[in-house]
XYZ file of C-alpha atoms in Angstrom:
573
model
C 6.533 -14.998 -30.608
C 4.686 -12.947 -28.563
C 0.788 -13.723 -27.640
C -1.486 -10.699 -28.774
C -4.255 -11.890 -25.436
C -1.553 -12.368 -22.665
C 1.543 -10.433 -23.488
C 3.917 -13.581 -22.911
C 6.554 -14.824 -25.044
C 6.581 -18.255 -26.711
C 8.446 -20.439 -29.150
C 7.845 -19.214 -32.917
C 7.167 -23.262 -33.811
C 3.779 -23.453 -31.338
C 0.335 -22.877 -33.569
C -1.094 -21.544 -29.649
C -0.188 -19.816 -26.973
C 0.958 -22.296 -23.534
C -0.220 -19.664 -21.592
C -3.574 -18.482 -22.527
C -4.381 -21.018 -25.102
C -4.713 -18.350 -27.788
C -4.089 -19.167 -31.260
C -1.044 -18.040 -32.788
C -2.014 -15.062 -34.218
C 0.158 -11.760 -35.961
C -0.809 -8.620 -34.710
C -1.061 -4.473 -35.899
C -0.957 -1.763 -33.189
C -3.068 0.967 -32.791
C -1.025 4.241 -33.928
C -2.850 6.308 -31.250
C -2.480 4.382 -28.070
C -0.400 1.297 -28.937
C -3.107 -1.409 -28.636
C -2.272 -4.662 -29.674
C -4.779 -5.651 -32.526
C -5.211 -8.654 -34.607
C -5.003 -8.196 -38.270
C -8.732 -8.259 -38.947
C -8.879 -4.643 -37.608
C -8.606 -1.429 -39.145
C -10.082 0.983 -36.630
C -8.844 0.401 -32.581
C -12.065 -0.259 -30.279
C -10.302 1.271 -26.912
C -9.441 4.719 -28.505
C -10.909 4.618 -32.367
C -7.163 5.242 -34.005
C -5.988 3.810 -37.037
C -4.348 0.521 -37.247
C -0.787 0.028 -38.266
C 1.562 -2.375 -38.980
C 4.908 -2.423 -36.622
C 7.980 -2.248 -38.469
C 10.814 -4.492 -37.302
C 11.935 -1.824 -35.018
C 8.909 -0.407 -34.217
C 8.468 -4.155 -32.216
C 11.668 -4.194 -31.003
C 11.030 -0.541 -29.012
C 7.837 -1.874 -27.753
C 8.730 -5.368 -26.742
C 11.592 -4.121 -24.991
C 9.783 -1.293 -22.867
C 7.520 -4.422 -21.846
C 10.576 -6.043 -20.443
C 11.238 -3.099 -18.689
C 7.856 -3.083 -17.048
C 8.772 -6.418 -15.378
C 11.692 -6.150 -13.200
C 15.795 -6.658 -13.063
C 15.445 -10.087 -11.342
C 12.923 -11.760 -13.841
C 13.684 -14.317 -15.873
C 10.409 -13.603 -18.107
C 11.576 -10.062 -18.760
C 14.783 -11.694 -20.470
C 12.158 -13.408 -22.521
C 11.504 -9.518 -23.824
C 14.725 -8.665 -24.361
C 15.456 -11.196 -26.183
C 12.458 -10.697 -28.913
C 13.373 -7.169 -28.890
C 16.716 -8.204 -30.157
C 15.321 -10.317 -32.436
C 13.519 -8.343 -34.459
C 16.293 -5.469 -34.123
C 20.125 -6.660 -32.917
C 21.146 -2.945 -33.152
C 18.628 -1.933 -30.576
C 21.980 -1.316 -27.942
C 19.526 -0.314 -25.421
C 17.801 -4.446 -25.027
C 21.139 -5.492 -24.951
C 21.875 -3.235 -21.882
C 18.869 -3.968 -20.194
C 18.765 -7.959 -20.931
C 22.647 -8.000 -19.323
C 21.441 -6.276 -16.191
C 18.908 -8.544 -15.504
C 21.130 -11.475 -16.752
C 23.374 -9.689 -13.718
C 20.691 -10.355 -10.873
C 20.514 -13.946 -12.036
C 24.394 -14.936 -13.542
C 26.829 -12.711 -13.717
C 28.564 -14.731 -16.284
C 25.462 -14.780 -18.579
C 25.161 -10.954 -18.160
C 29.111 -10.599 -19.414
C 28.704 -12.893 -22.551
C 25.314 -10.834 -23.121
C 27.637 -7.904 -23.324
C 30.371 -8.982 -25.540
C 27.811 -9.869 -27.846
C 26.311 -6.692 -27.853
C 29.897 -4.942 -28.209
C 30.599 -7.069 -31.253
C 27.509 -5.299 -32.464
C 28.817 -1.713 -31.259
C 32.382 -1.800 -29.721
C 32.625 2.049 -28.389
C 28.708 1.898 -26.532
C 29.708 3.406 -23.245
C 26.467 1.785 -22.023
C 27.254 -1.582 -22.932
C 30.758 -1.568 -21.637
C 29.684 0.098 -18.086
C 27.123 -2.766 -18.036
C 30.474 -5.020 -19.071
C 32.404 -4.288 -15.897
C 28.971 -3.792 -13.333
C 28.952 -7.528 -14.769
C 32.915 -7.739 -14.174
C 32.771 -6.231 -10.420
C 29.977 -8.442 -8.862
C 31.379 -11.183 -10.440
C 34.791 -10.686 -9.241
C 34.360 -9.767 -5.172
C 36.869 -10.513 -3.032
C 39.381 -11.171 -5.890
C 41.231 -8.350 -5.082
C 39.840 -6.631 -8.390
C 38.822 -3.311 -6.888
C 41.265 -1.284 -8.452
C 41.284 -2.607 -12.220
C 37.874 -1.718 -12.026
C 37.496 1.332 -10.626
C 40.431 2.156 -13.057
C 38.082 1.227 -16.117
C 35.276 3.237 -14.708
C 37.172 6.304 -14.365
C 38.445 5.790 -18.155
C 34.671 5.484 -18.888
C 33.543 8.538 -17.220
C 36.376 10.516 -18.928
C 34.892 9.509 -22.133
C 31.794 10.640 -20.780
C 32.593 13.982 -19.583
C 34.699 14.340 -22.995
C 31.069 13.880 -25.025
C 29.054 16.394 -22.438
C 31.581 19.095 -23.173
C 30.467 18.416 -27.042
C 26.636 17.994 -26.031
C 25.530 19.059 -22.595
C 21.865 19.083 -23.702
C 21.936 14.658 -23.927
C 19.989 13.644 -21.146
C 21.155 10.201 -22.111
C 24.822 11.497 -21.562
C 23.777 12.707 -18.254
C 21.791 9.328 -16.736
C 25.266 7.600 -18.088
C 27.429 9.347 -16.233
C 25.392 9.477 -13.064
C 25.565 5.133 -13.362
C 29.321 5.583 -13.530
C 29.433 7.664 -10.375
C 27.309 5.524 -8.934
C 29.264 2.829 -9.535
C 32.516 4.754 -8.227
C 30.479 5.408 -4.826
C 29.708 8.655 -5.375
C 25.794 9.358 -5.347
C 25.872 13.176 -4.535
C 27.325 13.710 -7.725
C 25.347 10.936 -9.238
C 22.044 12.260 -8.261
C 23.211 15.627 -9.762
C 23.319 14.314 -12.762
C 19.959 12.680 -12.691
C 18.674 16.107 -11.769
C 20.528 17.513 -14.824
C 18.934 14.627 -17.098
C 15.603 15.395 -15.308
C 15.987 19.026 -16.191
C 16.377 18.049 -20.204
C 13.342 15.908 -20.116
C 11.219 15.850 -16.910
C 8.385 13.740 -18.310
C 11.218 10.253 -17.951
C 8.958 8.428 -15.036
C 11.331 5.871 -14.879
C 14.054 8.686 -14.452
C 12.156 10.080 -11.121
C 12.334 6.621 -9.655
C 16.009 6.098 -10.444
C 16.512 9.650 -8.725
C 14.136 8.579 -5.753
C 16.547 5.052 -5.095
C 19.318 7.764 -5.224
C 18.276 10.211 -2.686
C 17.209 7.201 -0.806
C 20.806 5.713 -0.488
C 21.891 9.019 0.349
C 19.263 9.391 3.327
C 18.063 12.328 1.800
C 14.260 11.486 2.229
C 12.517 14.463 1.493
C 14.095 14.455 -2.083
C 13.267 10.832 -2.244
C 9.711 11.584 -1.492
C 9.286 14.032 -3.910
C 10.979 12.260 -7.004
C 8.631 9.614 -6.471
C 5.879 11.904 -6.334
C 6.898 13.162 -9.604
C 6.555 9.848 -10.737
C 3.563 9.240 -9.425
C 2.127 12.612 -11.291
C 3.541 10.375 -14.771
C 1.840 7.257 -14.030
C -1.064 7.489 -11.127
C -1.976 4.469 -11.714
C 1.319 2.792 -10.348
C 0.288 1.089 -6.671
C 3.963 0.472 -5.859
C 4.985 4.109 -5.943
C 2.180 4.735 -3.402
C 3.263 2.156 -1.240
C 6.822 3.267 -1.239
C 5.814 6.708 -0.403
C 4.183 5.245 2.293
C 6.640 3.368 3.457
C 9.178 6.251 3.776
C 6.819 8.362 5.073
C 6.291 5.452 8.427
C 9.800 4.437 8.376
C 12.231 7.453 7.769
C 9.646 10.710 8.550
C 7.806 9.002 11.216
C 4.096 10.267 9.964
C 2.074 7.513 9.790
C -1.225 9.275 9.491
C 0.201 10.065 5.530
C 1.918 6.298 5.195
C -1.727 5.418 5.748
C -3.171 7.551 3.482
C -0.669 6.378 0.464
C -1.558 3.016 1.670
C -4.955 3.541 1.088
C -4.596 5.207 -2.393
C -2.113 2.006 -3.300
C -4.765 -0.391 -1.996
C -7.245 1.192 -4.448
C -5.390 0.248 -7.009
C -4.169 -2.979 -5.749
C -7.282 -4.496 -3.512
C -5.600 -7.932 -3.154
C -2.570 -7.011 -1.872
C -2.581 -8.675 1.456
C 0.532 -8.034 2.747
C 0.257 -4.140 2.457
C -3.514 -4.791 4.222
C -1.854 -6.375 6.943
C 1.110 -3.164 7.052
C -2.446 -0.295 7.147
C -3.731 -2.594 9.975
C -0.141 -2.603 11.976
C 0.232 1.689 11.301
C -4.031 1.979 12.248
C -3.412 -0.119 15.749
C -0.101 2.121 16.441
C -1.964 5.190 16.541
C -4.837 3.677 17.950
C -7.185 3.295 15.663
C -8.631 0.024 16.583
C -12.000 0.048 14.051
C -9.976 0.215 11.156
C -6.878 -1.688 12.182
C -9.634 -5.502 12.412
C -10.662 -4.019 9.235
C -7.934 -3.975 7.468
C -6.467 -7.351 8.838
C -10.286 -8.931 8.529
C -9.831 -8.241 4.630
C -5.682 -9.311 4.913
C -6.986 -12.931 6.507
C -9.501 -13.437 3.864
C -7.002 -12.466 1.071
C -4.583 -14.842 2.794
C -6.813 -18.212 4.125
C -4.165 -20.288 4.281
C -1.935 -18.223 7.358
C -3.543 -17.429 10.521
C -1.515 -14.091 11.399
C -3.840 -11.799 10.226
C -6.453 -13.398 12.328
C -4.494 -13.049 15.125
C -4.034 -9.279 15.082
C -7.483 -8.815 14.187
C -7.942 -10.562 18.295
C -5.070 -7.993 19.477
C -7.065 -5.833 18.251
C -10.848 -6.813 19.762
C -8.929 -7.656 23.253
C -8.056 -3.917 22.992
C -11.533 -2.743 22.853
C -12.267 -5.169 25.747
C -14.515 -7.092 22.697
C -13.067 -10.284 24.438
C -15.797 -12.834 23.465
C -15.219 -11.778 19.835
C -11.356 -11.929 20.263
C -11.735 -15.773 21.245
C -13.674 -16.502 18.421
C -11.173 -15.071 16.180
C -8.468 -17.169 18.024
C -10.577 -20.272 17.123
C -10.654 -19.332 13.565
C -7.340 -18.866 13.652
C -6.608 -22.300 15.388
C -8.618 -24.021 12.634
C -6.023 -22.727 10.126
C -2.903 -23.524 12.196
C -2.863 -25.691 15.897
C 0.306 -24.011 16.395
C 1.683 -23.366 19.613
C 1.974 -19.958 19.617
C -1.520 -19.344 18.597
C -3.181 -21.988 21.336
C -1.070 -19.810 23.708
C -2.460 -16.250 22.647
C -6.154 -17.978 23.109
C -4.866 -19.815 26.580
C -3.325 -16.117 27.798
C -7.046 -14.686 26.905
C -8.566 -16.883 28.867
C -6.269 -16.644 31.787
C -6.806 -12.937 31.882
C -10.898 -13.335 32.099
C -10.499 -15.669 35.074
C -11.452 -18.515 32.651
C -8.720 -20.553 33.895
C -10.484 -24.622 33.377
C -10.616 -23.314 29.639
C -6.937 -21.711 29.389
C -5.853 -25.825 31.047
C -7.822 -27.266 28.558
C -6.169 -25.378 25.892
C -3.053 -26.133 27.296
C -3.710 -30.013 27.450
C -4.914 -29.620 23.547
C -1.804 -27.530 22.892
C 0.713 -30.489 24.281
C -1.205 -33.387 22.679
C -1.293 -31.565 19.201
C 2.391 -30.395 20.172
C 4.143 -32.387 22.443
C 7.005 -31.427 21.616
C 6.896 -27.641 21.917
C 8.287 -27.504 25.491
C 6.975 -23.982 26.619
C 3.169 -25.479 26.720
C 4.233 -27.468 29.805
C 5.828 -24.199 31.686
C 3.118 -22.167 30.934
C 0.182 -25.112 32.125
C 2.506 -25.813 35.656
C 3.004 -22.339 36.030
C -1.183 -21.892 35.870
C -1.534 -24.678 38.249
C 0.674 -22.973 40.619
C -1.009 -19.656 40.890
C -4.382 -21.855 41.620
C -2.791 -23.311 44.416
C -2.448 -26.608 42.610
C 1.080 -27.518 43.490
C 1.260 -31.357 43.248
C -0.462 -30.982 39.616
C 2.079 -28.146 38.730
C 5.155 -30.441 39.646
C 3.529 -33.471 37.420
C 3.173 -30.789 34.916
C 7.130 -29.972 35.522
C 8.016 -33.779 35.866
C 6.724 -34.488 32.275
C 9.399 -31.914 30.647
C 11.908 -33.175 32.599
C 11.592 -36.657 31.739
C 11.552 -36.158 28.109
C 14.375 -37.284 26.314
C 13.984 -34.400 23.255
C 13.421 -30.642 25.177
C 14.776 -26.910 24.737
C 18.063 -26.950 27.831
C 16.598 -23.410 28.664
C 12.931 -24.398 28.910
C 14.069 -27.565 31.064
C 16.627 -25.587 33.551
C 13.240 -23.066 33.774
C 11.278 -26.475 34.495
C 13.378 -27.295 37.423
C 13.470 -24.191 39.066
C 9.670 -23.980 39.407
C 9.202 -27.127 40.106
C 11.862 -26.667 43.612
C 9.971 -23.729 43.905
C 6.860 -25.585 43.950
C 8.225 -27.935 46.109
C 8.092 -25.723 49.013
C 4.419 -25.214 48.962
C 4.342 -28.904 49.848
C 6.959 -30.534 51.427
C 10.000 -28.138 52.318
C 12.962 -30.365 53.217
C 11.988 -32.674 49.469
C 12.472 -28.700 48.224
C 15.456 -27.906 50.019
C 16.902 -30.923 48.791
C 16.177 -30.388 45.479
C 17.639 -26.500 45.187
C 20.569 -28.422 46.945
C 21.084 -30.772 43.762
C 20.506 -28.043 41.194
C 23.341 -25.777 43.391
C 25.564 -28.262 43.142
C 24.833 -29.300 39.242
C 25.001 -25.211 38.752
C 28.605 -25.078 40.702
C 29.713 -27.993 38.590
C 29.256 -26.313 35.307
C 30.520 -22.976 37.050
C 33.643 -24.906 37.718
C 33.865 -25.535 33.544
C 32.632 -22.060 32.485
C 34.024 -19.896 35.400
C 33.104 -17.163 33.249
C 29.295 -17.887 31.913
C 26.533 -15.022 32.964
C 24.238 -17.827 32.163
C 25.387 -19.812 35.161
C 26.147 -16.941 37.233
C 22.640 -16.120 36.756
C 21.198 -19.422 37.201
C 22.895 -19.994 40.885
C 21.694 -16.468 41.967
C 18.165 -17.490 40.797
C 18.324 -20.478 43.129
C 20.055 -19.303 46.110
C 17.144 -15.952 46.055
C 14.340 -18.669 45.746
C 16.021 -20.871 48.357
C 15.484 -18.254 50.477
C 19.476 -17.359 50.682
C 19.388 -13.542 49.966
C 22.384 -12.404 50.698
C 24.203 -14.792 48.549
C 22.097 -14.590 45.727
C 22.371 -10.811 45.613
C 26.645 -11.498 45.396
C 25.802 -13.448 42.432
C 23.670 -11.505 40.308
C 26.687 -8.863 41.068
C 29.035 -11.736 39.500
C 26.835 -12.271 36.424
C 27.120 -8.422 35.953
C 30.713 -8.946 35.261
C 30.222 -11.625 32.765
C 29.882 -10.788 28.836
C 26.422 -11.320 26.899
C 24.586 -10.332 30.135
C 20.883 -8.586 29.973
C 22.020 -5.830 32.674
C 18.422 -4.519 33.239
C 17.267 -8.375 34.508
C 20.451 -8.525 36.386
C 19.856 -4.880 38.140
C 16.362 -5.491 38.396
C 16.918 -8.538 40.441
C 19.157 -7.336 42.526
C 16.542 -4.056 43.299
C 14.500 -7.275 43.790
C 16.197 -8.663 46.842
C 16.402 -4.784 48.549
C 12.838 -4.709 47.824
C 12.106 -7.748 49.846
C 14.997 -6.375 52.643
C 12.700 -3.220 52.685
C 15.283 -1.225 51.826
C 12.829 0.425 49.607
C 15.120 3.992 48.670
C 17.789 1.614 47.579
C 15.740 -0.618 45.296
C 13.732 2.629 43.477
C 17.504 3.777 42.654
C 18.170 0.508 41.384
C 14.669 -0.052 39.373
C 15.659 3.266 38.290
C 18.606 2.347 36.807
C 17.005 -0.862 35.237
C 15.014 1.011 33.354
C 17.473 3.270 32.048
C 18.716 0.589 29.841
C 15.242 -0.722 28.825
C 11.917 0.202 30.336
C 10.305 -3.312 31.432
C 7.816 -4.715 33.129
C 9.088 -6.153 36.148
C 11.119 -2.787 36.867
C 7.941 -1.105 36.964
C 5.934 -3.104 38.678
C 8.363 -3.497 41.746
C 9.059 0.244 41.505
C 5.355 0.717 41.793
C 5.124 -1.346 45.105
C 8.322 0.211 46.589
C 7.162 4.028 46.095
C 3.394 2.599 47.339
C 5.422 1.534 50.574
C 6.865 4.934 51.068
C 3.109 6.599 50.482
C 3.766 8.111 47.183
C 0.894 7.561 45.290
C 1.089 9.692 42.345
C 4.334 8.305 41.404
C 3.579 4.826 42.124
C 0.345 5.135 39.839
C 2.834 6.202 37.231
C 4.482 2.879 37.194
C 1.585 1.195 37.319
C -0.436 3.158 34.304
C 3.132 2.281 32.445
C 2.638 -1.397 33.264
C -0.801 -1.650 31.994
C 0.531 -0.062 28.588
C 3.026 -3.152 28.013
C 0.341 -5.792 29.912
C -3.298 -3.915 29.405
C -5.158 -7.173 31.185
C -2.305 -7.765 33.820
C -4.731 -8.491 36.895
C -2.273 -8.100 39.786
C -1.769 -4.503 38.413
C -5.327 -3.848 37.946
C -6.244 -4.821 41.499
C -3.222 -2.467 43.040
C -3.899 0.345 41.011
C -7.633 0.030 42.092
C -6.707 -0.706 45.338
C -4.023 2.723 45.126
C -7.253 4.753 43.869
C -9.392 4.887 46.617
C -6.015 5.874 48.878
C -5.176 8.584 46.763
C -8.889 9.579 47.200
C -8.686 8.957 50.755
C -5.719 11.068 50.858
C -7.772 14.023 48.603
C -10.724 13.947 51.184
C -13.076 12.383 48.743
């Protein structure tokens, strides 16, 4: 039974709907616009047409182009199919379309739906290609390939044997571009579509195969324009305008139009949080700041149960320098979700405006609500050492490293600050302490002759040690290892020159850092080494590229201020 208020299907024996609570009621349809209406009337109040009474297989049509309006991996559009079939078992086309969502769900379902629908109809060509799509998922890896592309090539012959008899069945035509679809050949496939398209152009749901065609076949322009066609059929459909979109932003790279078919989707679809969030991502990339905390203000209020929206919506006020505003949206955000990541973002913040009591108190509430997040404690000794508070940084360190439960690369991090520390307070305790991590990193060398990540991890400690020479013969080990991130390795070694002031030398080597992967460190260092050889326009370079990955970084800020009034000196201003 089908409820005439809510569309859903129900057992025949309830007197109500489950899901609305609407009494069981039989229903006409309105014979100008299809409007469900209960018995008691004769004239339809959305258009003014004249009610009918469905036939058998006038309900059987109807209920299963509702099905269709669900999707292949529902379980409620099977509901559809099955009325349909109820009221009509010769309607060949529910059977088809119940199997292939039966497919998404059990493939043995979806076969047992089609022998059933063959007993009906043995020759439908429809049925049986829906038989063996059933037949080849559920048979991978079982060395079936060939049967079945054997009794798809029998099919299409069959097919091409009826087009030869009746070229002008578009129905012929979207069959036979399934089968070459299903044989792995969508040129041909989408051919046919166009040929079906060309017999009757006003099949929406025809466009949209077309569209998933072209799509496969990374012909986007053709994609874009099938769904457009589709979209001219039904304007009303928000998911073709977010598809368009998202082709447009992905595959054309023109997201001043993905926005705009965002915003037409959006119309349609205001609570769709998710695409809010994807305007707000596209508005930030080409800078549009206003509209981006717009459109993630309205994605956190659809959504109040994540914070993520929230926290873009502070990217984007730290962006306009609206900082006070950007830590108030951090604390909304933290009253969602105390998770680390987020007490971090607002503990960064703070950093960056000098507010550095706050960003430790942040930390402290970060470790107590989650101690066992290990990168709280790094970040929090790492703080204290840049203030100059070195005996509160190694505590800091101390209390990772005694934990029984913590992340090996987080503790190994742990230790090497903490030696580093050290050194700011009592230099033989440090050089004692590199000593035992040298020896624990030549012990696990001597297991893993061959591991970057050791290799890596002695060079760190022999260059902080103060050994340079030997640390640069490392990191040139390490670059022989596999699963190695060359551009750290390079840059460290350009690292060592740098401090050697073999300045030339290191630029090459930043240089060729940052042919792999343009980073932050690179450029910074790069920066310093051209500022020691007086060129100031192309240090400034590195440094305006710096401030696009780190916009608040203040040891940039300062040089490149510092840098200004050189170049100015060196302009006669």
């Amino acid at each position: 039974m089908q409820c005439y208020n809510c569309n859903n299907i129900y057992n025949d024996y309830l007197g109500y709907c489950p899901y609305c609570g609407v009494k069981k009621e039989e229903f006409n349809v309105c014979s100008n616009c299809g409007e469900k209406l209960t018995k008691d009337f004769l004239i339809c109040p959305k258009c003014g047409g004249n009610s009918i009474e469905e036939t058998n297989e006038m309900k059987s049509d109807r209920l299963n182009q509702e099905g269709l309006k669900d999707n292949y991996y529902s379980r409620n559009s099977i509901n559809y199919f099955n009325e349909s079939i109820k009221f009509n078992k010769n309607n060949i086309d529910a059977w088809v379309n119940k199997s292939k969502t039966l497919n998404n769900l059990t493939t043995h379902e979806a076969i047992k739906c089609c022998e059933a629908g063959l007993k009906i109809n043995k020759d439908n060509m429809n049925l049986l290609l829906a038989k063996i799509i059933a037949i080849k998922k559920d048979s991978r890896g079982n060395n079936e390939e060939n049967n079945i592309n054997i009794m798809l090539s029998d099919l299409l012959k069959r097919c091409n044997q009826e087009l030869q008899d009746n070229k002008l069945n578009d129905n012929l035509w979207i069959l036979k571009g399934e089968i070459l679809y299903e044989l792995d050949n969508r040129k041909e496939s989408i051919k046919c579509y166009s040929n079906a398209l060309g017999l009757n152009p006003n099949n929406e749901r025809l466009w949209v195969r077309k569209a998933e065609l072209c799509y496969l076949e990374k012909d986007y322009i053709s994609e874009l324009e099938s769904y457009k066609k589709a979209l001219e059929l039904n304007p009303t459909n928000a998911k073709y305008y977010e598809t368009i979109g998202d082709t447009y932003e992905n595959y054309i790279g023109d997201s001043e139009r993905a926005i705009e078919y965002y915003i037409n989707s959006l119309e349609l679809n205001p609570n769709y949080g998710y695409l809010w969030t994807k305007k707000g991502d596209l508005e930030e990339k080409i800078g549009k700041y206003d509209e981006a905390i717009e459109s993630f203000n309205v994605a956190a209020k659809l959504s109040t149960t994540q914070n993520n929206n929230l926290l873009r919506k502070a990217e984007m006020l730290c962006k306009l320098n609206r900082f006070e505003e950007a830590i108030e949206c951090y604390d909304d955000a933290l009253k969602i979700s105390s998770d680390p990541y987020s007490m971090d973002l607002k503990a960064k913040l703070l950093i960056d405006l000098g507010k550095y009591e706050d960003a430790l108190k942040v930390y402290d509430d970060n470790i107590n609500k989650n101690p066992i997040y290990d990168g709280t404690y790094l970040k929090k000794g790492n703080l204290l050492k840049e203030l100059g508070r070195f005996e509160e940084a190694v505590k800091c360190y101390e209390v990772l490293l005694n934990k029984d439960d913590y992340n090996p690369t987080d503790y190994k991090r742990a230790q090497l600050c903490k030696a580093i520390a050290l050194l700011e307070i009592n230099k033989e305790k440090a050089e004692n302490y590199f000593n035992e991590l040298l020896e624990d990193c030549n012990r696990s060398l001597e297991i893993f002759p061959d591991s970057a990540d050791y290799w890596e991890r002695k060079a760190d400690i022999l260059y902080f040690s103060g050994n340079l020479e030997d640390a640069y013969k490392c990191y040139d080990r390490t670059l022989k290892c596999e699963y190695v991130h060359k551009e750290i390795i390079i840059a460290s070694k350009a690292k060592i020159l740098y401090d050697l002031k073999k300045y030339e030398e290191a630029i090459a080597m930043f240089n060729e850092s940052l042919e792999i992967y343009e980073h932050f460190y690179a450029l910074e260092y790069k920066g310093y080494c051209l500022e020691e050889l007086n060129k100031y326009s192309e240090a400034m370079d590195c440094y305006n590229k710096c401030l696009e990955i780190d916009p608040r970084n203040k040891i940039i800020l300062s040089k490149k201020s510092e840098l200004s009034k050189k170049l100015n000196e060196v302009d006669g201003i």
